Coordinates of C-alpha atoms in Angstrom, one line a residue:
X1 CA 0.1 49.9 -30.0
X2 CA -1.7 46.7 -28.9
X3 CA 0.4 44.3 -26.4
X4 CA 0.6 40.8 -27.7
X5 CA -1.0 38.4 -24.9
X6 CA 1.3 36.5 -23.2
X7 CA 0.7 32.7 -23.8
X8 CA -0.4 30.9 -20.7
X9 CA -0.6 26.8 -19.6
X10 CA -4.4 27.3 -19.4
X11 CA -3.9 28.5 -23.1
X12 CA -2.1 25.1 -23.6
X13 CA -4.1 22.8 -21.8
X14 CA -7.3 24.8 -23.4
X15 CA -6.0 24.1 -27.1
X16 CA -4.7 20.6 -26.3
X17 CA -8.0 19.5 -24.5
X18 CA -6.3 18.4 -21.4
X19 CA -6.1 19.7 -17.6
X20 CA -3.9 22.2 -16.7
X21 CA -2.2 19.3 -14.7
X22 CA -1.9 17.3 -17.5
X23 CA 0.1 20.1 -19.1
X24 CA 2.1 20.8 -16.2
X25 CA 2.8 17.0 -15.6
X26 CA 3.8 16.4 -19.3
X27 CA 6.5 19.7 -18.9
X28 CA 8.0 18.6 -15.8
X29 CA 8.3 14.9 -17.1
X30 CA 6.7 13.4 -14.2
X31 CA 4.0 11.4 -13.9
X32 CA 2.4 8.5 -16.5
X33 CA 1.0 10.1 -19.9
X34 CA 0.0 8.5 -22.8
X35 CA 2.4 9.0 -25.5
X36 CA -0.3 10.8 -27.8
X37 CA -1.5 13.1 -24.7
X38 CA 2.3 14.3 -24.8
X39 CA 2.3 14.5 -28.5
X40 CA -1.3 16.8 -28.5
X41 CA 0.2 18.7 -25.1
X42 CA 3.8 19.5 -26.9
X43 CA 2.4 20.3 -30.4
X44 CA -0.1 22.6 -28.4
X45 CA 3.1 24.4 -26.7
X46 CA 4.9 24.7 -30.3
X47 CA 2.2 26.3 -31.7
X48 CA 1.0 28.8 -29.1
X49 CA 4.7 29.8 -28.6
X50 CA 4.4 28.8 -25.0
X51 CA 7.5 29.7 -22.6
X52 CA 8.0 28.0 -19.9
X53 CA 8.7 29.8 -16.5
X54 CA 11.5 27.4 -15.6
X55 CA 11.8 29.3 -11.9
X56 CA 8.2 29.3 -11.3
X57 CA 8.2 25.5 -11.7
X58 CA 11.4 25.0 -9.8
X59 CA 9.6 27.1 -6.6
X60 CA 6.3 24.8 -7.1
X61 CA 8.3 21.9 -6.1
X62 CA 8.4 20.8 -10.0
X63 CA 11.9 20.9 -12.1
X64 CA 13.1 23.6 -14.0
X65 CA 15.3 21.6 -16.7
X66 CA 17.8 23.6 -16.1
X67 CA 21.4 22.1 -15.0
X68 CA 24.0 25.1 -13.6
X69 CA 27.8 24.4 -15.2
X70 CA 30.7 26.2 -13.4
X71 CA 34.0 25.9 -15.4
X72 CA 36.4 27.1 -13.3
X73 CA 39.0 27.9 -16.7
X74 CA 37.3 27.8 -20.0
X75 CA 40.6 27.9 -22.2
X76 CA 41.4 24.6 -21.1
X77 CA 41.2 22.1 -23.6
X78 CA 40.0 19.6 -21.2
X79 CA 37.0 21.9 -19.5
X80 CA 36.3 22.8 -23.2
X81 CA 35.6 19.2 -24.5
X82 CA 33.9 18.5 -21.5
X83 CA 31.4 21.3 -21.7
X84 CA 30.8 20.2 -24.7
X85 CA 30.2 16.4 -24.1
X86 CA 27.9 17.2 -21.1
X87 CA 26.0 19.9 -22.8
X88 CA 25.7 17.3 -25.9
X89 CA 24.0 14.5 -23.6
X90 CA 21.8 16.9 -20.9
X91 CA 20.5 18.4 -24.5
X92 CA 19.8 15.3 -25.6
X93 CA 17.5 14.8 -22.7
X94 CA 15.8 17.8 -23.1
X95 CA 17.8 19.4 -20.3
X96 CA 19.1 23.2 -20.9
X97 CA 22.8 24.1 -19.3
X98 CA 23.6 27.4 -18.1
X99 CA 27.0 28.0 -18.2
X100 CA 29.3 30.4 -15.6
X101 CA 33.2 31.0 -15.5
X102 CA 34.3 29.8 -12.1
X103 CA 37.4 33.0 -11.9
X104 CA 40.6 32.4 -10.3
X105 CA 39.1 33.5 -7.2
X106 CA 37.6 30.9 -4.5
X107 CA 35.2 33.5 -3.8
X108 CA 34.1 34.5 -7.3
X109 CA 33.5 30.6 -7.3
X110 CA 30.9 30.6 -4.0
X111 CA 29.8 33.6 -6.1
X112 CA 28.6 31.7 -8.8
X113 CA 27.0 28.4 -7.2
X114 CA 25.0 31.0 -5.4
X115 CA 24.0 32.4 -8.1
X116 CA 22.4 29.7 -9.7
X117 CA 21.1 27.8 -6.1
X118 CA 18.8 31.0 -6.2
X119 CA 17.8 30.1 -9.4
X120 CA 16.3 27.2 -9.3
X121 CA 18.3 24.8 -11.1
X122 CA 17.9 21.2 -10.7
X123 CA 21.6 20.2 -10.2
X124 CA 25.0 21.9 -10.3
X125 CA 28.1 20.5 -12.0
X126 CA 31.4 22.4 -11.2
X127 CA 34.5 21.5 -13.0
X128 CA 37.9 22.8 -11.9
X129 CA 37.1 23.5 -8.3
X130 CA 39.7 23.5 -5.3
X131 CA 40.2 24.4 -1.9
X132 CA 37.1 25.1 -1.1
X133 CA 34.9 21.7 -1.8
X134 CA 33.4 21.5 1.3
X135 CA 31.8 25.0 1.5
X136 CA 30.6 24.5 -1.7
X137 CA 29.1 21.3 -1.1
X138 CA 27.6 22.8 2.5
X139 CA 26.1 25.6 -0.1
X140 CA 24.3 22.9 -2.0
X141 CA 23.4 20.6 0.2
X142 CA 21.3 23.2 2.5
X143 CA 19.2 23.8 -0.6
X144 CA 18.5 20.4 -1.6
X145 CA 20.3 21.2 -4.8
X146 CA 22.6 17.7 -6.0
X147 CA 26.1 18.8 -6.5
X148 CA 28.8 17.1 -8.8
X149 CA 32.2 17.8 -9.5
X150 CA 34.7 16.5 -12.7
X151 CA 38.2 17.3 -11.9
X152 CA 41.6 16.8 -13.5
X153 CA 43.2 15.4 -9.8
X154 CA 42.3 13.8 -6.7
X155 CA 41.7 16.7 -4.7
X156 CA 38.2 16.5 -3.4
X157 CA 37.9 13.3 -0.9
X158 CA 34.7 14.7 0.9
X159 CA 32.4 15.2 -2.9
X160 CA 30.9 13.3 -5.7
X161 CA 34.2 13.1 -8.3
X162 CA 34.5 12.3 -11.5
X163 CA 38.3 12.2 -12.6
X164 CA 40.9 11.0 -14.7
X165 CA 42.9 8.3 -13.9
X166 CA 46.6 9.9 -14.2
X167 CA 48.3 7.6 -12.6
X168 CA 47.0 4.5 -14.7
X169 CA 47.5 6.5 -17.1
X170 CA 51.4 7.4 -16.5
X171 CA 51.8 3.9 -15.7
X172 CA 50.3 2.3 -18.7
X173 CA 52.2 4.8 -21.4
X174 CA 55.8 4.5 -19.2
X175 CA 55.5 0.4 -19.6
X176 CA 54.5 0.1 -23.1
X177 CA 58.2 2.4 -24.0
X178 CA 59.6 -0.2 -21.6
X179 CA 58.1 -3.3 -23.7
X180 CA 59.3 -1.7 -26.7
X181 CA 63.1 -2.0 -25.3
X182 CA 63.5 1.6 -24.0
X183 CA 65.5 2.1 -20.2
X184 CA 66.5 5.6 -20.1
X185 CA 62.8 7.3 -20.4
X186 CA 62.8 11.2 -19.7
X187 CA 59.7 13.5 -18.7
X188 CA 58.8 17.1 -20.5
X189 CA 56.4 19.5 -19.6
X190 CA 53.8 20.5 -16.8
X191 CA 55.0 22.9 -13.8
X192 CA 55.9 22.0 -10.1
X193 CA 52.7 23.2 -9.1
X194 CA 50.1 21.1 -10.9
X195 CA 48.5 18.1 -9.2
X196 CA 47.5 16.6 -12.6
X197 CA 51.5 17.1 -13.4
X198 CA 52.2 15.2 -10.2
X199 CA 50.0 12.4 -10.2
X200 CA 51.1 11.6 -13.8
X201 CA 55.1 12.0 -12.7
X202 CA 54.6 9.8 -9.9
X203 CA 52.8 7.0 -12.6
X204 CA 56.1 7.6 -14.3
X205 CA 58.2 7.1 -11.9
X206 CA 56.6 4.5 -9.9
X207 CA 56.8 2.4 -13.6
X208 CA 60.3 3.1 -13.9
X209 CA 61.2 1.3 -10.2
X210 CA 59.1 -1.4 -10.7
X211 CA 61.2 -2.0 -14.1
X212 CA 64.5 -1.3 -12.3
X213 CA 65.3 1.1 -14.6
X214 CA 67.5 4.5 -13.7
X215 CA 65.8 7.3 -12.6
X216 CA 67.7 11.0 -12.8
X217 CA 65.6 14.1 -11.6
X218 CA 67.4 16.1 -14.1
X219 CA 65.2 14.0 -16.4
X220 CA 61.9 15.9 -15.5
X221 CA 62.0 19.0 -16.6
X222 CA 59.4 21.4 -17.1
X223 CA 58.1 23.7 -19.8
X224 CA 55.1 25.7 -20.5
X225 CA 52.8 24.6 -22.8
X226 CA 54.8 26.0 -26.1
X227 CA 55.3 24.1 -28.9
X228 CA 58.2 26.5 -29.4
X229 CA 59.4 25.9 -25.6
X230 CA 58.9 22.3 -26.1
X231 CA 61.1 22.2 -29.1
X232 CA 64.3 24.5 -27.4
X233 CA 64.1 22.3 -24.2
X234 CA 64.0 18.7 -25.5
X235 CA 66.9 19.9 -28.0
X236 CA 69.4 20.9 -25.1
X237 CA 68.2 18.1 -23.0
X238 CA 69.4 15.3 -25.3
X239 CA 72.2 17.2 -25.9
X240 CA 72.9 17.3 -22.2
X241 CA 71.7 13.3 -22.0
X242 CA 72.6 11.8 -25.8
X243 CA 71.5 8.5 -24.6
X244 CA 68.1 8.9 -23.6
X245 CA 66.0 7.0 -25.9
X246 CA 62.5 7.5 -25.2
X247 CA 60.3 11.2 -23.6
X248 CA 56.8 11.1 -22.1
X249 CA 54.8 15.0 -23.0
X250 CA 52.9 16.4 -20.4
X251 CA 50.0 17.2 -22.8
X252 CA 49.4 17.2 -26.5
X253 CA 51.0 20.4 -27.0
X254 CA 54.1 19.7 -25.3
X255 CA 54.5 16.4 -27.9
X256 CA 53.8 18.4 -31.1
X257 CA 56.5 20.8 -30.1
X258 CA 58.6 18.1 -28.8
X259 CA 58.6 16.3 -32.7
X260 CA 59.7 19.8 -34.2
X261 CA 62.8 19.8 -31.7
X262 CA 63.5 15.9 -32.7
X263 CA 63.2 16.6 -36.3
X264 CA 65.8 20.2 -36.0
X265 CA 68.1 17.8 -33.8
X266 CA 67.7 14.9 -36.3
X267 CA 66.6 12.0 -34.1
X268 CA 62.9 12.1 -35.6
X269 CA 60.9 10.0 -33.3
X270 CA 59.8 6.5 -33.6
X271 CA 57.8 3.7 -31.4
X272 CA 60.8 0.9 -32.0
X273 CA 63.3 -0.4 -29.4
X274 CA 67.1 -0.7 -29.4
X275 CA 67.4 -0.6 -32.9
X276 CA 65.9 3.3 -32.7
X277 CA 68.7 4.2 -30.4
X278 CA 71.3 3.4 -32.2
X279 CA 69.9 5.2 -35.1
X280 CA 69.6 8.2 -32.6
X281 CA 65.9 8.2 -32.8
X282 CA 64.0 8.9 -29.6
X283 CA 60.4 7.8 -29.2
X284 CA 57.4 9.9 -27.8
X285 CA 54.8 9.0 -25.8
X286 CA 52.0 12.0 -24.7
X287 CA 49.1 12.3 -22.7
X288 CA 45.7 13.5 -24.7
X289 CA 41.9 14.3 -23.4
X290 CA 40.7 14.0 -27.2
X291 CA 39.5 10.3 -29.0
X292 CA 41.6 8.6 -31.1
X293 CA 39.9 9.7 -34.3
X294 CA 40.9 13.6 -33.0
X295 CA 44.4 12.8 -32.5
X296 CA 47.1 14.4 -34.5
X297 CA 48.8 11.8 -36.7
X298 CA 52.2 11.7 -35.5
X299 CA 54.4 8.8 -34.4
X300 CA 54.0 9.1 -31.2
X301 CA 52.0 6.8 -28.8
X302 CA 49.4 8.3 -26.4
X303 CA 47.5 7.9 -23.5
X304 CA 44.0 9.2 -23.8
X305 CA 41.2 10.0 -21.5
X306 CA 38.7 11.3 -24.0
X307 CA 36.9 14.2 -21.8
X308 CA 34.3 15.0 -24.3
X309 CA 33.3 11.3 -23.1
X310 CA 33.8 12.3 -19.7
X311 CA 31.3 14.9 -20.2
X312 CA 28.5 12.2 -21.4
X313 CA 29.6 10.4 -18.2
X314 CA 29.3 13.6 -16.2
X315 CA 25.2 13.9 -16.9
X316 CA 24.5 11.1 -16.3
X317 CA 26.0 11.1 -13.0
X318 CA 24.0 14.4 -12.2
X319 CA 20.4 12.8 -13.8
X320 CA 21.1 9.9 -11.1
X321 CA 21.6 12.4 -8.4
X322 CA 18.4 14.5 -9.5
X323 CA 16.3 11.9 -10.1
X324 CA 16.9 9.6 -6.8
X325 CA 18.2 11.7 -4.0
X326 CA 19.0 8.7 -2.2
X327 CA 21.7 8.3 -4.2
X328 CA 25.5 8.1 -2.6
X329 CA 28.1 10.2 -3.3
X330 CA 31.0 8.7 -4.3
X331 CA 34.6 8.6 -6.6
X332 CA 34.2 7.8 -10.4
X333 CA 37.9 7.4 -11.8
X334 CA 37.7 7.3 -16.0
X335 CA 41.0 5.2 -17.4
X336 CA 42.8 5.7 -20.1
X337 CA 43.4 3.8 -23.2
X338 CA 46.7 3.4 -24.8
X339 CA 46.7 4.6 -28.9
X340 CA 50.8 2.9 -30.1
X341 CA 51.8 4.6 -33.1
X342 CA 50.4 3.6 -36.4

């Protein structure tokens, strides 16, 4: 059985009429070609089949298009619409992503950026990391490779960040209940352990003080994210405190179950002041990392840091730091934007 010849970049640059450095410089993207040498090189490429051996290229000192992604947890909503905001814009720019799952384990996470530093790849993104930032970024930097993380919290001082503003973002949603004539504002949802949970508590709080307003700790209480959780607690809470007027959600899911509880308690939420209360109507206000157009159409107001943006934002944070290594590392906090009920 004859053995199909494997397609070459002298095959390329021989059916395209160029130099096999014209070929390689049009690949890699460097260099000043004419726009209809490109056109002649690519449609030379297409039609030969020609597949580029990204590691090769990578080892030659050239760049292999290829940008390594390590999501520490992929069920997340937040990694997930990331992923697929920074895969949408390095695609756009020609630029391939290969994907790993960070693990639970700090080691399964040195693992992984290992695994694709001996790869070849032209910059690594890792979202979710903690703990061991600094051994990761040691990792990196010893191969040259640019290293950028996105994270939900301020936890890594010493690395190039991009984050969430939670705080802002706490603040913002706990002062617009205020302006709408609401003083006894509870919390729901997130545990004890989260930083994301305590950055956006301490907004909360912070808001509440500045106002004057009462703060009880029995008022922030946690709950998994269960719509069917959410719904049990916030019942017995207002049943415990009748005169609360107004809850912040943790998350998206947290609100939705939230509503459900209001509606079996019969004190259906709305955005409106005084008046609400003493119709026993209690406001909700939620965090979301979806656009506006994605959010579920429900009176509540939300606070949204859009991370499928985040992810456009995330490569081209990483292009900067692969094409101009004399770029700084530094702290890129995203803000939210307030969505009031419609």
């Amino acid at each position: 059985m004859a053995v199909a010849k494997k397609i070459t970049i002298n095959d390329v640059a021989l059916a395209a009429g160029v130099s096999v450095s014209t070929v390689s410089l049009v690949l890699s993207g460097k260099g000043r070609i004419s726009s209809a040498t490109g056109q002649r090189v690519n449609e030379a490429v297409e039609q030969l089949g020609f597949v580029r051996n990204r590691q090769a290229s990578a080892l030659r000192g050239g760049q292999s298009g290829v940008i390594g992604l390590i999501v520490r947890d992929l069920t997340s909503p937040f990694y997930a619409e990331l992923t697929a905001g920074l895969t949408e814009a390095l695609e756009a720019q020609g630029r391939m992503v290969f994907l790993l799952h960070g693990g639970r384990e700090d080691g399964q996470l040195l693992q992984r950026l290992d695994m694709l530093l001996t790869q070849g790849v032209d910059g690594v993104i890792i979202a979710g990391a903690s703990g061991v930032g600094s051994e990761l970024c040691e990792r990196a930097a010893a191969k040259g490779v640019p290293l950028v993380f996105a994270s939900r919290a301020s936890y890594l001082d010493e690395a190039d960040t991009l984050r969430p503003d939670n705080m802002q973002a706490a603040q913002m949603l706990t002062e617009h209940l205020i302006r709408r004539g609401h003083q006894r504002i509870a919390w729901l949802g997130g545990k004890s352990s989260s930083l994301t949970r305590a950055e956006r508590v301490g907004g909360y709080c912070a808001t509440l003080i500045k106002y004057g307003l009462p703060f009880h700790s029995e008022w922030v209480v946690e709950c998994e994210s269960s719509q069917k959780q959410a719904a049990e607690v916030i019942g017995a809470m207002l049943r415990r405190n009748p005169t609360i007027s107004a809850v912040i959600c943790y998350n998206d899911t947290i609100a939705m179950g939230a509503w459900f509880g209001l509606i079996r308690a019969g004190r259906q939420s709305g955005e409106g002041g005084v008046e609400t209360f003493f119709g026993q109507q209690v406001a909700l206000g939620a965090f979301a990392d979806v656009g506006e157009n994605a959010l579920d159409d429900l009176p509540i107001v939300w606070a949204t840091t859009p991370a499928r943006e985040m992810g456009h934002t995330l490569a081209d944070r990483i292009m900067q730091r692969i094409d101009n290594t004399e770029v700084q590392a530094g702290h890129q906090i995203v803000a939210a934007r307030l969505v009031p009920v419609k």
